[in-house]
Coordinates of C-alpha atoms in Angstrom, one line a residue:
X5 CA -0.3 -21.7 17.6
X6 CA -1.3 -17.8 16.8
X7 CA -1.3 -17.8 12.8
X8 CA -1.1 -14.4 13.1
X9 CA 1.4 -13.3 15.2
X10 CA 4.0 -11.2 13.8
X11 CA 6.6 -11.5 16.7
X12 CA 10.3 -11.3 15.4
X13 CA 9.4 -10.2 12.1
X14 CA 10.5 -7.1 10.4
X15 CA 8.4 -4.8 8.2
X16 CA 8.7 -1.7 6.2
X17 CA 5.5 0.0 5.2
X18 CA 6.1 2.9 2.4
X19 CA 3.4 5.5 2.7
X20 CA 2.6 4.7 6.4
X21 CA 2.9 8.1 7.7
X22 CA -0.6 8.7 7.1
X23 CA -4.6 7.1 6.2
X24 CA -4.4 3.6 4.8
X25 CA -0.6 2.6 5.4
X26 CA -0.8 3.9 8.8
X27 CA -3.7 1.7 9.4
X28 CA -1.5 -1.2 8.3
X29 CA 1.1 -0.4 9.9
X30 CA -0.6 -0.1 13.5
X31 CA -1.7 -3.1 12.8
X32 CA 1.4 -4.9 11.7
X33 CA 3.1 -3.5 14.8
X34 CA 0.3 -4.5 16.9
X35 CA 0.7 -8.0 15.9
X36 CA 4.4 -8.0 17.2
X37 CA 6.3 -6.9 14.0
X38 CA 9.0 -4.1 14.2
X39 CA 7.9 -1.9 11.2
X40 CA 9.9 0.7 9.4
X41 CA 7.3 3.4 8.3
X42 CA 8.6 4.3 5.1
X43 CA 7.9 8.4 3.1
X44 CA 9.3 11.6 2.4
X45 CA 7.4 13.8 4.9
X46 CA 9.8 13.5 8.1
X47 CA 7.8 15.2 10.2
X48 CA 4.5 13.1 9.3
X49 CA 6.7 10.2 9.6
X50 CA 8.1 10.9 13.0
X51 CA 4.8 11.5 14.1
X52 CA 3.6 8.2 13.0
X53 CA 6.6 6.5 14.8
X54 CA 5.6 8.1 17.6
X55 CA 2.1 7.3 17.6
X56 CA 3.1 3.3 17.1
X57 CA 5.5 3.5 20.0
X58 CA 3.1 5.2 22.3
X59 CA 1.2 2.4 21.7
X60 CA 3.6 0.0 22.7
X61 CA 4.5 -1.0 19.0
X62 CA 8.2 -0.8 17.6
X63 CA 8.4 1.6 14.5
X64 CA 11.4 3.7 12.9
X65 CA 11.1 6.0 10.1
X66 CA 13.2 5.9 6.8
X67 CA 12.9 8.9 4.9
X68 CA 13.3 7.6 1.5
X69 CA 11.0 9.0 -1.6
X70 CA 9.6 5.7 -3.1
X71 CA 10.3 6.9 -7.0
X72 CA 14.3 6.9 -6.5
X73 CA 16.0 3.5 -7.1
X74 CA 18.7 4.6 -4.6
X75 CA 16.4 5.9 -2.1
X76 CA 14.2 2.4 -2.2
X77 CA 17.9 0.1 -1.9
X78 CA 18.8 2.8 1.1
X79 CA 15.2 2.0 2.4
X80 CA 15.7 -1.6 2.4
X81 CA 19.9 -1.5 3.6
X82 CA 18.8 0.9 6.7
X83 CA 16.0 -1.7 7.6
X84 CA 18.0 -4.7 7.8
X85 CA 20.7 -2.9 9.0
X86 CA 18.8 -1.5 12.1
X87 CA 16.9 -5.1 12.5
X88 CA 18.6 -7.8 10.6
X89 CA 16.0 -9.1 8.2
X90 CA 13.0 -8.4 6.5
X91 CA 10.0 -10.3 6.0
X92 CA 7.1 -8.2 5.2
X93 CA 7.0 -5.1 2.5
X94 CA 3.7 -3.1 2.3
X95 CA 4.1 -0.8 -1.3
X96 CA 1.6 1.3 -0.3
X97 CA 2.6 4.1 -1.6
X98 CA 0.4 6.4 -4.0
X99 CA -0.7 9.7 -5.3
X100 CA -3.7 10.9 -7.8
X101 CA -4.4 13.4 -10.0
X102 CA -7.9 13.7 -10.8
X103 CA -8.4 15.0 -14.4
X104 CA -10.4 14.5 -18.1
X105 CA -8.2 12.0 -19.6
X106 CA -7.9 14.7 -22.6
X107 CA -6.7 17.4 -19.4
X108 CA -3.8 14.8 -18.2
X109 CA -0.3 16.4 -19.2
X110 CA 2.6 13.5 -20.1
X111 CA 4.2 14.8 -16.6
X112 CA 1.1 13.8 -14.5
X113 CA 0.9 10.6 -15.9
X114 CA 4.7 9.4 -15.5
X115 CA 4.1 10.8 -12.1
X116 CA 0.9 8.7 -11.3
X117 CA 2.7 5.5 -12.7
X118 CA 6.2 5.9 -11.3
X119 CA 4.5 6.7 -7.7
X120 CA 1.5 3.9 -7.9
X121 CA 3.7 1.2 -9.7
X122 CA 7.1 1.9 -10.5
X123 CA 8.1 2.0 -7.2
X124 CA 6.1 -1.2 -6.0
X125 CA 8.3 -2.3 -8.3
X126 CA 11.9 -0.6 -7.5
X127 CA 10.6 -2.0 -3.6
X128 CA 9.7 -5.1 -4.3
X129 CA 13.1 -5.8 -6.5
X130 CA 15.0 -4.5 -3.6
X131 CA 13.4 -6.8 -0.6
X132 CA 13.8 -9.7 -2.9
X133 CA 17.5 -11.1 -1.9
X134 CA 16.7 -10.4 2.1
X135 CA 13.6 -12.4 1.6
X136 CA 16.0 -15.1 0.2
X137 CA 17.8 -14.9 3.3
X138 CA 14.8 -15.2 5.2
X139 CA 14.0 -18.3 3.8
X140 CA 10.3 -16.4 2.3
X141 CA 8.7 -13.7 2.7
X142 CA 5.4 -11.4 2.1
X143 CA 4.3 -8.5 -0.1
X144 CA 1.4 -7.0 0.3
X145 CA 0.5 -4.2 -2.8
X146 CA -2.1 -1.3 -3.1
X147 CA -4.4 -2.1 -5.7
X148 CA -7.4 0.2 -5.1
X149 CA -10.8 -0.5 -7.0
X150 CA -9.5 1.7 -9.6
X151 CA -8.2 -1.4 -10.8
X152 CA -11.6 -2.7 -11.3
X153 CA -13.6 0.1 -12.2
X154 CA -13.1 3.3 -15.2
X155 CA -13.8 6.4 -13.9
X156 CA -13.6 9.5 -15.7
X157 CA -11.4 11.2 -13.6
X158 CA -8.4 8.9 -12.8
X159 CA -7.1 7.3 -16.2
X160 CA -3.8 7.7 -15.1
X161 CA -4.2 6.1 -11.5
X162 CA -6.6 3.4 -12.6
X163 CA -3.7 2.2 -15.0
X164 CA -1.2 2.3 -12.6
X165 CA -3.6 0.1 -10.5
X166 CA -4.5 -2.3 -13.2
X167 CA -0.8 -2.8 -13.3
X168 CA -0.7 -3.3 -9.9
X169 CA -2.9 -6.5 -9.4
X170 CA -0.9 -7.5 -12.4
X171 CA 2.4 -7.1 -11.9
X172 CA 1.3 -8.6 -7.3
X173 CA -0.2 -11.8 -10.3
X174 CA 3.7 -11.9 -12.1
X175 CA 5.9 -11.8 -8.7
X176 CA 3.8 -14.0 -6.9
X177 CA 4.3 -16.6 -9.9
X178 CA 8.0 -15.8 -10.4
X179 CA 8.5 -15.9 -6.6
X180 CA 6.5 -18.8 -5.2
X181 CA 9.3 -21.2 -5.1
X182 CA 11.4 -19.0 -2.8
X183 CA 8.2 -18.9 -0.5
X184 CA 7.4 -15.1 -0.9
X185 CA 3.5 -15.0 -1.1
X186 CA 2.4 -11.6 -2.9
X187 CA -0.8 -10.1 -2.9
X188 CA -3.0 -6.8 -3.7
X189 CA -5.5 -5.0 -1.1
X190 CA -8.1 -3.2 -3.0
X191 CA -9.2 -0.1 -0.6
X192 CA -12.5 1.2 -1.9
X193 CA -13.7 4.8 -1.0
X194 CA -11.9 5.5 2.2
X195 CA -11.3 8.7 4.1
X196 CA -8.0 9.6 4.0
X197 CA -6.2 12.9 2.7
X198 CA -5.6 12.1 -1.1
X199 CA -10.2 11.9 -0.9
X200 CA -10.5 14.8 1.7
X201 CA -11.4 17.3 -1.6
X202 CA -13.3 15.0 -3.4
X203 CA -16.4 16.7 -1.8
X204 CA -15.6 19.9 -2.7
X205 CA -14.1 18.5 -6.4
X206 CA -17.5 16.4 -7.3
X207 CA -20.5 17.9 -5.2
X208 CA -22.7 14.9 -4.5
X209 CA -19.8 12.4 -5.5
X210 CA -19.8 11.5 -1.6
X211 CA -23.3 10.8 -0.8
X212 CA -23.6 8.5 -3.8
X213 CA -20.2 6.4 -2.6
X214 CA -22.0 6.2 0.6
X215 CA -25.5 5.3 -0.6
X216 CA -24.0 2.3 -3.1
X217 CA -22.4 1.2 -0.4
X218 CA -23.8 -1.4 1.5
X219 CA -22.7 -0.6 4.8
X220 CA -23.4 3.1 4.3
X221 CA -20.2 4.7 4.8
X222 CA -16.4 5.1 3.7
X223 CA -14.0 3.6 5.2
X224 CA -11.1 4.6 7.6
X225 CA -7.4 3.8 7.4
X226 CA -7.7 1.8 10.6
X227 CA -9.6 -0.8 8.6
X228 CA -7.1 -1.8 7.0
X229 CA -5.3 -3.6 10.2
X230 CA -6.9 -7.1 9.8
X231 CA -6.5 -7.3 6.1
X232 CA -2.4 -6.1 6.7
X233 CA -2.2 -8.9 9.5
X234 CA -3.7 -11.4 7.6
X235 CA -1.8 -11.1 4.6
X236 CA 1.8 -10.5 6.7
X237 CA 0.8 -13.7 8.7
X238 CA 1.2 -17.4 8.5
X239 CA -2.5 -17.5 7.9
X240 CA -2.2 -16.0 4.3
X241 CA 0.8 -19.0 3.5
X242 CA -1.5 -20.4 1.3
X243 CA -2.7 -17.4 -0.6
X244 CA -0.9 -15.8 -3.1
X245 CA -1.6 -13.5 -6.8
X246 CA -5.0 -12.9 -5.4
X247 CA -6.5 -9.4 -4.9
X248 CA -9.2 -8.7 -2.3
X249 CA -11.3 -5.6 -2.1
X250 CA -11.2 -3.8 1.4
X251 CA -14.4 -1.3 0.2
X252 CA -17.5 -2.1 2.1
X253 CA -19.1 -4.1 -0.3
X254 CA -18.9 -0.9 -2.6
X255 CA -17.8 -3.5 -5.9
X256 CA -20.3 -5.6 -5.6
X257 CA -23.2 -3.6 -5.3
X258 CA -25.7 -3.4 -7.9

């Protein structure tokens, strides 16, 4: 028995156009799942299809912005409509605005938390009665290290993320008995476009992320695969409310 194959399963992945959610999704899709990559930017999220079918993966695209209720029930109704079930939701889905905590206007920080929680939220709320029909099903959230970590820069985001690993903690709880297992991915300093003007934003910031890190680099989207697999798979049925770091080593490091 292959624990973690995903053949005959359905995913959607919201943010998988691009970096980390695009890692996951290869992955998923790799495994055998038909995933439905889930973001505003059609073009981006055409490509991505693309990409995932050129690799011999099944992929659709749902153009849905993850901050709109009805977009996120649309999300879900096309998915099940185009494969008849769900069983797997990634709320990947994020954005950052790097400022002083004292610079942060009210806008940017409703922004930060309906993008980062709110709609892992609106998603998660949405896949719940086709994972009842599923008979169970997995969630996998973005938690990010902000979760564990201040930093002066992303007070906004590293709530949002705090209330992330909390609210993966509350579902998995409330959920357990319908067999949805729910759980939080922590990425760590990964290469992806929201960090590509971090170098040119903090000078040096880069080279110190690299040197605290003990395996001396940031991390790519493709990374994320195995942790997406694992956590989508029947290898993860026991697992549930936890939240694993995917950084390297970066938050342990003395």
């Amino acid at each position: 028995m292959n624990l973690f194959d995903l053949t005959g399963k359905v995913a959607i992945v919201t943010g998988g156009n691009s970096g980390i959610g695009l890692g996951i999704a290869k992955g998923l899709a790799g495994a055998g799942a038909a995933v439905a990559i889930a973001a505003r930017d059609r073009r981006r999220t055409e490509g991505a299809v693309e990409e995932i079918r050129a690799a011999g993966g099944q992929a659709t695209a749902v153009i849905a912005d993850a901050t709109e209720a009805k977009d996120i029930d649309r999300m879900v109704a096309e998915t099940v409509a185009l494969h008849g079930r769900l069983d797997i939701l990634v709320n990947n889905v994020g954005g950052i605005v790097r400022k002083s905590p004292q610079d942060l206007s009210i806008e940017e920080w409703h922004w930060t938390i309906d993008v980062c929680l709110t709609s892992a939220f609106l998603a998660a709320k949405a896949a719940y009665p086709e994972f009842k029909k599923a008979g169970g099903g997995k969630i996998l959230n973005n938690g990010s290290m902000a979760s564990l970590f201040g930093t002066s820069f992303t007070a906004a985001y590293g709530a949002a993320k705090g209330g992330m690993v909390q609210l993966t903690k509350a579902l998995a709880v409330a959920w357990a008995k319908d067999n949805i297992q729910v759980n939080a991915y922590l990425p760590g300093w990964i290469e992806t476009r929201q960090t590509a003007n971090l170098p040119e934003q903090f000078p040096g910031l880069a080279e110190k992320i690299a040197q605290r890190c003990p395996m001396g680099h940031w991390g790519k989207g493709e990374d994320f695969a195995g942790i997406g697999v694992f956590l989508a798979s029947r290898a993860s049925d026991y697992i549930t409310g936890a939240a694993i770091p995917v950084d390297g080593g970066y938050s342990v490091a003395g």
